[in-house]
Coordinates of C-alpha atoms and ligand atoms in Angstrom, one line a residue:
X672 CA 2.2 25.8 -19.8
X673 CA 5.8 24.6 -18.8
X674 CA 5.6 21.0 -15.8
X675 CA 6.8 24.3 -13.1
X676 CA 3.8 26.4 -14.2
X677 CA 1.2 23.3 -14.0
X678 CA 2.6 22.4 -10.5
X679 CA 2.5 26.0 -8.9
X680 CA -1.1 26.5 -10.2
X681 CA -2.0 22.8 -8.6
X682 CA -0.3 23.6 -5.3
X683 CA -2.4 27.0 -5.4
X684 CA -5.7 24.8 -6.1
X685 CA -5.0 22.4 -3.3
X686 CA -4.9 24.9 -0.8
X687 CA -7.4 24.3 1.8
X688 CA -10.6 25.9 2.2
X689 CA -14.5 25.5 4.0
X690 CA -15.0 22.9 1.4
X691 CA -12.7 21.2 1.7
X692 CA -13.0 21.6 5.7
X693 CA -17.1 20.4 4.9
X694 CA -15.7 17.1 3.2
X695 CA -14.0 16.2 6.1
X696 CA -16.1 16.7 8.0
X697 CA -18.6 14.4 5.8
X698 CA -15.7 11.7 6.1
X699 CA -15.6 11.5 9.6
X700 CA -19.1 10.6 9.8
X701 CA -18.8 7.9 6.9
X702 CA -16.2 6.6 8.5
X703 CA -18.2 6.4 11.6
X704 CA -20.9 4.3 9.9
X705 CA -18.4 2.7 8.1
X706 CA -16.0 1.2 9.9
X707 CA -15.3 0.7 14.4
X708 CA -12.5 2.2 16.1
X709 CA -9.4 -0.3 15.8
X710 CA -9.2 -1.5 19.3
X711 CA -11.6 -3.4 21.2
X712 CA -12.9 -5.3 18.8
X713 CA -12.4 -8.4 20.8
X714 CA -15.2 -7.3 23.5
X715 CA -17.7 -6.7 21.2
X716 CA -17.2 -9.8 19.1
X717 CA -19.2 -10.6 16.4
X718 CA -18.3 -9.9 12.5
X719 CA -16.6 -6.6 12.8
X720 CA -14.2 -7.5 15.3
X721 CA -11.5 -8.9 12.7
X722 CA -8.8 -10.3 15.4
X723 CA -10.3 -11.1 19.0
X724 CA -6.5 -12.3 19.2
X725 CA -5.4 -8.6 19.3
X726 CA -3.7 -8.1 23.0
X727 CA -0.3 -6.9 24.0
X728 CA 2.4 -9.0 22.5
X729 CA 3.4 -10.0 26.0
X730 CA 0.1 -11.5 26.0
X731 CA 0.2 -14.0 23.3
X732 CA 0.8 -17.5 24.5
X733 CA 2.5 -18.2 21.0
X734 CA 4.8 -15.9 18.8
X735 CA 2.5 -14.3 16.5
X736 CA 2.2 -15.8 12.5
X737 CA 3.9 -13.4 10.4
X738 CA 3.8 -13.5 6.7
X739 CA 6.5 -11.4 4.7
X740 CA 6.5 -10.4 1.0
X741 CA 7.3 -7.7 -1.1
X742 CA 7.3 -6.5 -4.8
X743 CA 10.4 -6.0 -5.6
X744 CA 11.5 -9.9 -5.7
X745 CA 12.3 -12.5 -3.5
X746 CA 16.1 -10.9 -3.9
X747 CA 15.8 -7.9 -2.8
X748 CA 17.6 -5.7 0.7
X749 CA 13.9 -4.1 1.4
X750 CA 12.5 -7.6 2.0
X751 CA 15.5 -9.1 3.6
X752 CA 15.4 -5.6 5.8
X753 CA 11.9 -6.5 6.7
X754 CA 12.4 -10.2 7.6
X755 CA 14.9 -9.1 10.1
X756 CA 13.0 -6.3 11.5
X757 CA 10.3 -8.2 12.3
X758 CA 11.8 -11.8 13.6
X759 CA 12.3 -10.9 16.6
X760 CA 8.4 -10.8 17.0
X761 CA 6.9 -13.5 15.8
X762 CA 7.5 -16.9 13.6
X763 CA 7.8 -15.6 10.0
X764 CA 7.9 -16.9 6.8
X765 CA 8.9 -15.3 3.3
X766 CA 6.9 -15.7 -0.1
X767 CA 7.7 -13.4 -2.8
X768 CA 7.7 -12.6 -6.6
X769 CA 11.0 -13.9 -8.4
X770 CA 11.7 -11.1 -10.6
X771 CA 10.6 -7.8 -9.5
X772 CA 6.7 -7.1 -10.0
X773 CA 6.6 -3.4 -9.1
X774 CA 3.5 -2.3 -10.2
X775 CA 1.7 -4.1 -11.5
X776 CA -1.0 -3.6 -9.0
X777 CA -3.5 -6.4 -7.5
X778 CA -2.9 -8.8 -10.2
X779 CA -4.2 -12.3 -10.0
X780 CA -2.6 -14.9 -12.0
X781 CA -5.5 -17.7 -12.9
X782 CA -4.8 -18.5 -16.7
X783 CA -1.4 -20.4 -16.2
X784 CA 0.3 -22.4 -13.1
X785 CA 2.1 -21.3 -10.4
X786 CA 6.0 -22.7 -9.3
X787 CA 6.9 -22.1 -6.2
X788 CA 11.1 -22.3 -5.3
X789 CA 12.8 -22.4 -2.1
X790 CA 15.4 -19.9 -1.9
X791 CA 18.3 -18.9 0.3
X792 CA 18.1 -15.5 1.5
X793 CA 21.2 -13.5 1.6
X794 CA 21.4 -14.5 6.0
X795 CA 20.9 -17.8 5.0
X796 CA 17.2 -18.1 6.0
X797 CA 14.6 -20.6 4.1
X798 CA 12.0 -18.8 2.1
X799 CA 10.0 -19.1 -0.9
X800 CA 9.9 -17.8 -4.3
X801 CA 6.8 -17.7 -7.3
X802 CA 6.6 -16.6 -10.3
X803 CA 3.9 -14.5 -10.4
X804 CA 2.6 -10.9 -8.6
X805 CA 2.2 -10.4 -4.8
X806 CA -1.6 -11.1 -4.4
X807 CA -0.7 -14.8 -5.7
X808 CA 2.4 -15.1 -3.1
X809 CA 0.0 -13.7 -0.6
X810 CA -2.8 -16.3 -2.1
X811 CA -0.4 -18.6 -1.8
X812 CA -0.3 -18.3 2.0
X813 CA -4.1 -17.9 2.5
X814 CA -5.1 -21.1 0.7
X815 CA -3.4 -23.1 2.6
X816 CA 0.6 -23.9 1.0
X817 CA 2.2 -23.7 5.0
X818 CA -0.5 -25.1 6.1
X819 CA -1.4 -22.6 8.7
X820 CA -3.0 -18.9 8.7
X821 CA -1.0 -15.5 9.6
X822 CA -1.6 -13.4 12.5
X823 CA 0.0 -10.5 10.3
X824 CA 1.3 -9.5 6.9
X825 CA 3.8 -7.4 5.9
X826 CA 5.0 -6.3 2.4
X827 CA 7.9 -4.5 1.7
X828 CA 10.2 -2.8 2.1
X829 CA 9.8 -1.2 -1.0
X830 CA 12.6 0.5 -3.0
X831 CA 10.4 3.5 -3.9
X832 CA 7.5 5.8 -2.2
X833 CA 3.7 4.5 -2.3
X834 CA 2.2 7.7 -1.8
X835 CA -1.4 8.7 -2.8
X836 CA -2.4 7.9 -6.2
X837 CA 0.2 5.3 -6.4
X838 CA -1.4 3.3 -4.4
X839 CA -3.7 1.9 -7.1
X840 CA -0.3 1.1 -9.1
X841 CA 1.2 -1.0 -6.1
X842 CA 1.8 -4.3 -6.0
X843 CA 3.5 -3.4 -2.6
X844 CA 0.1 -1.8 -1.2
X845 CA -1.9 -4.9 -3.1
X846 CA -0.2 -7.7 -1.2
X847 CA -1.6 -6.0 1.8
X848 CA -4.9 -5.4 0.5
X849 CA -5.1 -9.4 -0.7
X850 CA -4.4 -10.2 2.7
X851 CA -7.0 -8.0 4.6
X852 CA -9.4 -9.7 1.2
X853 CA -8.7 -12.2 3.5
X854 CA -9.6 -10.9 7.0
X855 CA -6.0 -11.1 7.9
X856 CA -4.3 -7.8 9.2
X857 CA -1.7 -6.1 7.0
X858 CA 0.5 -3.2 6.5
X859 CA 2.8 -1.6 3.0
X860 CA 5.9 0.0 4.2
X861 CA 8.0 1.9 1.5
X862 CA 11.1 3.4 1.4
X863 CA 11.6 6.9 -0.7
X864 CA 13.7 6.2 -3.7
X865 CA 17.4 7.9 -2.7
X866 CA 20.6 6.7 -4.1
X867 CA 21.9 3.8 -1.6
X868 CA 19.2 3.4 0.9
X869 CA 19.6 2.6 4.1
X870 CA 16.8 0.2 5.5
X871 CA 17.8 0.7 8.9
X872 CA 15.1 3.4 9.7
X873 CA 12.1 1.8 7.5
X874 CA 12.8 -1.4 9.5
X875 CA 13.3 0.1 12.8
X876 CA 9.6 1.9 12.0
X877 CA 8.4 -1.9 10.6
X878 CA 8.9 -3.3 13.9
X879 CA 6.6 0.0 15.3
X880 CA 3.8 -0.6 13.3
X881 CA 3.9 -4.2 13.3
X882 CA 3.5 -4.4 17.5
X883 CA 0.4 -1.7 17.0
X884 CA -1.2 -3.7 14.6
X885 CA -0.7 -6.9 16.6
X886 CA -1.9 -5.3 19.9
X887 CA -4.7 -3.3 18.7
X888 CA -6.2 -4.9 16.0
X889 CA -7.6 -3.9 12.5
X890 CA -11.0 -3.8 11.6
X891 CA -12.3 -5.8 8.2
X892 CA -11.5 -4.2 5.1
X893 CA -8.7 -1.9 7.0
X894 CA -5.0 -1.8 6.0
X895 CA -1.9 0.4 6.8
X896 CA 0.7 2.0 4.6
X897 CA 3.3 3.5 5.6
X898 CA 6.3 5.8 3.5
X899 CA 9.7 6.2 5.0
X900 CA 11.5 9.5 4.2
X901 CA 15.2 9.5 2.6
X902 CA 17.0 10.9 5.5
X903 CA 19.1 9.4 7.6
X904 CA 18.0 7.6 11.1
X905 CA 18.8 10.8 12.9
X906 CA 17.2 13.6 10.5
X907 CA 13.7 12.2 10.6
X908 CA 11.5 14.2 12.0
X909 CA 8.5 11.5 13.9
X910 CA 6.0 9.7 12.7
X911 CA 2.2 10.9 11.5
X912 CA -0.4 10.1 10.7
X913 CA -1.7 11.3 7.3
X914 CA -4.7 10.5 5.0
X915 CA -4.0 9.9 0.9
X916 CA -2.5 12.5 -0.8
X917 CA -2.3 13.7 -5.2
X918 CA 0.4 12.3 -7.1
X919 CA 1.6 14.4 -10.7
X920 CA 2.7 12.3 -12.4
X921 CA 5.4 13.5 -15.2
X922 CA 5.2 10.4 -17.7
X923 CA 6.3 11.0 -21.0
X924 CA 5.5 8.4 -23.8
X925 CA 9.4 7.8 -25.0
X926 CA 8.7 6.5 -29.0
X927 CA 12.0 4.8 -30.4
X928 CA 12.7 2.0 -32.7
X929 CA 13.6 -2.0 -32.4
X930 CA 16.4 -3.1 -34.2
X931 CA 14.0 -3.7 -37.4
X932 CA 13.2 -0.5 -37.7
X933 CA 9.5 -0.9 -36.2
X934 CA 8.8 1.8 -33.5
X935 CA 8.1 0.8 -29.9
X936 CA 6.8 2.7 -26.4
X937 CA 7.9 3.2 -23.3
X938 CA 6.6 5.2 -20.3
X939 CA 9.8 7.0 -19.2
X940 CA 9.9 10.6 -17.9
X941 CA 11.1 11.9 -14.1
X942 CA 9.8 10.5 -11.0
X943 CA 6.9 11.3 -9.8
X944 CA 5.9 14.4 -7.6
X945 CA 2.8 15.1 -5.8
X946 CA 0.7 18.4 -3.8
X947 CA 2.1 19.3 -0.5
X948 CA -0.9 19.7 1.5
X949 CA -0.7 19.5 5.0
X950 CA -2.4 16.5 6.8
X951 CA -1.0 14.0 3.4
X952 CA 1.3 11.1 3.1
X953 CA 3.3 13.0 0.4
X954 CA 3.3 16.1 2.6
X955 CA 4.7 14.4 5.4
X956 CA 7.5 12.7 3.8
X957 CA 8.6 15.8 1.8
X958 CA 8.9 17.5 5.3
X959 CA 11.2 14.6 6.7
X960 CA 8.4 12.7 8.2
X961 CA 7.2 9.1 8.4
X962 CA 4.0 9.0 7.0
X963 CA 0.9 6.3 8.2
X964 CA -2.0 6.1 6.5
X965 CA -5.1 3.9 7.4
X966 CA -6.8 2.5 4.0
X967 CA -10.2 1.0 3.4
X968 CA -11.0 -1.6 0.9
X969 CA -14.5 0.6 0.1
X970 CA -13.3 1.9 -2.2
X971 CA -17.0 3.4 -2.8
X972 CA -17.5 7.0 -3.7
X973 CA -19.7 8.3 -0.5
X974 CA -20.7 11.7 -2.2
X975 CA -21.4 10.5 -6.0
X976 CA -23.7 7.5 -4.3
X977 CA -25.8 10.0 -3.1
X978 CA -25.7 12.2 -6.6
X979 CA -26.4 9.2 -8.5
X980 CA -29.5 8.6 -6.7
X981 CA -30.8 11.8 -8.2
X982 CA -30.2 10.4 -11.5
X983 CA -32.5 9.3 -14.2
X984 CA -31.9 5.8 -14.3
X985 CA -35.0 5.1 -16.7
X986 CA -34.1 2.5 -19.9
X987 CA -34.7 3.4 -23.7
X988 CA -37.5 1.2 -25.2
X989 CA -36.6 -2.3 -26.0
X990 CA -36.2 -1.9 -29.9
X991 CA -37.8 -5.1 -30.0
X992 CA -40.4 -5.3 -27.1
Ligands
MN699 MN1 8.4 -2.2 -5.9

């Protein structure tokens, strides 16, 4: 079966039917158990209600916290991009990898120390470099090194789609998950890979999602991501609102040889594509749309819970009971 064939029968699996329809269905009411509507929160108080600061921005009687990091390095346009976008809104400051740590996903770096640098960004702004992943820049922040908390973190923006499955890969998406870890509200934005991107759309939508998050407030364990399309500012096409969508991956293992003669690996191939099916991130940015989609740090499988209740969980004999 050639990569074409293997696509067109996946795109013919994915298309929607009653089951599919049934599962939603099921996840709307999860989600109902799971998790409050994002604003409000503040009048209901207690545990759920993650910022009782949420209120319109004219509203704040100081310029929101905001903390800005990335993936791709400390040197990189998409952060730079995204530090501009959002000063204008709050007081932010800008802790990111040194070298580019694309993914390599929520990694935690406990076995070795951590430097931190202060570095001159390419407008001449103060921020700060370490050398190690996202989560430990965004650690960084939330264990006290500015001695303050954030209102609001943003990573990004990153060179490259995060669209469903690669999610789990991103240390882009995992910067925003460490924050919400840490009961602060977050968002990923990414830009899809073209030749010389233009930032000027992906910030433009930063500073969007950024106010919403500030005014209405996310609930614990929430997160947004959000995937910029390669068009130009004028040939987008809105803004949805999508749920995860299925990567294919087309990785090939690439075998070749060190200059001793001793073979090595590397996971080379095309870029990634994914299933167009309507209502998905990867759906809406093939069709020229920015997509937004909410994510939930349960990551806990709703329908095989209730299967694995029906199994037999009995033990073998203890050999030597
Ligand atoms: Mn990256």
């Amino acid at each position: 079966m050639t990569d074409e064939d293997r696509a067109a029968r996946d795109l013919r699996e994915s298309t929607p039917d009653m089951t599919r329809e049934r599962a939603r269905t099921e996840r709307r009411d999860v989600d109902k158990e799971r998790g409050e509507p994002l604003a409000g929160g503040a009048e209901r108080g207690g545990p759920r209600a993650l910022r009782s600061s949420a209120r319109p921005l004219g509203e704040w009687s100081s310029r929101p916290r905001i903390l800005v990091t990335n993936d791709d390095g400390v040197e990189s346009r998409g952060l730079l991009a995204l530090k501009q976008a959002l000063e204008g809104m709050g007081e932010v400051t800008v802790v990111a990898p040194d070298t580019n740590q694309s993914a390599v996903g929520h990694q935690k770096t406990l076995m070795r120390p951590l430097r931190v640098r202060e570095r001159i960004l390419a407008d001449g702004s103060l921020a700060y470099s370490v050398d190690g992943s996202p989560t430990d820049a965004v650690s960084l922040a939330f264990l006290g090194h500015f001695g303050h908390g954030f209102d609001l973190v943003a990573a990004g923006i990153n060179y490259g789609a995060n669209l469903g499955d690669d999610i789990t890969y991103s240390g882009t998406v995992s910067a925003a998950m460490e924050a919400a870890i840490n009961s602060c509200p977050a968002f990923a934005i990414s830009q899809e890979y073209y030749a010389h991107p233009d930032f000027s759309l992906a910030g433009r939508v930063a500073t969007t999602v950024a106010r919403n998050i500030l005014e209405h407030g996310l609930s614990p364990g929430e997160l947004v991501n959000v995937n910029v399309p390669a068009v130009s500012p004028d040939e987008f096409d809105g803004v949805e609102v999508t749920r995860l969508g299925k990567r294919v991956y087309q990785d090939e293992l690439v075998e070749r040889q060190d200059p001793r003669g001793i073979p090595y690996f590397w996971i080379g191939g095309p870029p990634p594509s994914g299933l167009a099916v309507p209502g998905t991130d990867f759906h809406a940015v093939v069709n020229r749309r920015i997509a937004v989609t909410p994510i939930h740090l349960d990551l806990t499988g709703r329908r095989l819970l209730k299967r694995l209740k029906t199994w037999d969980w009995t033990l073998p004999d203890d050999p030597d009971g």
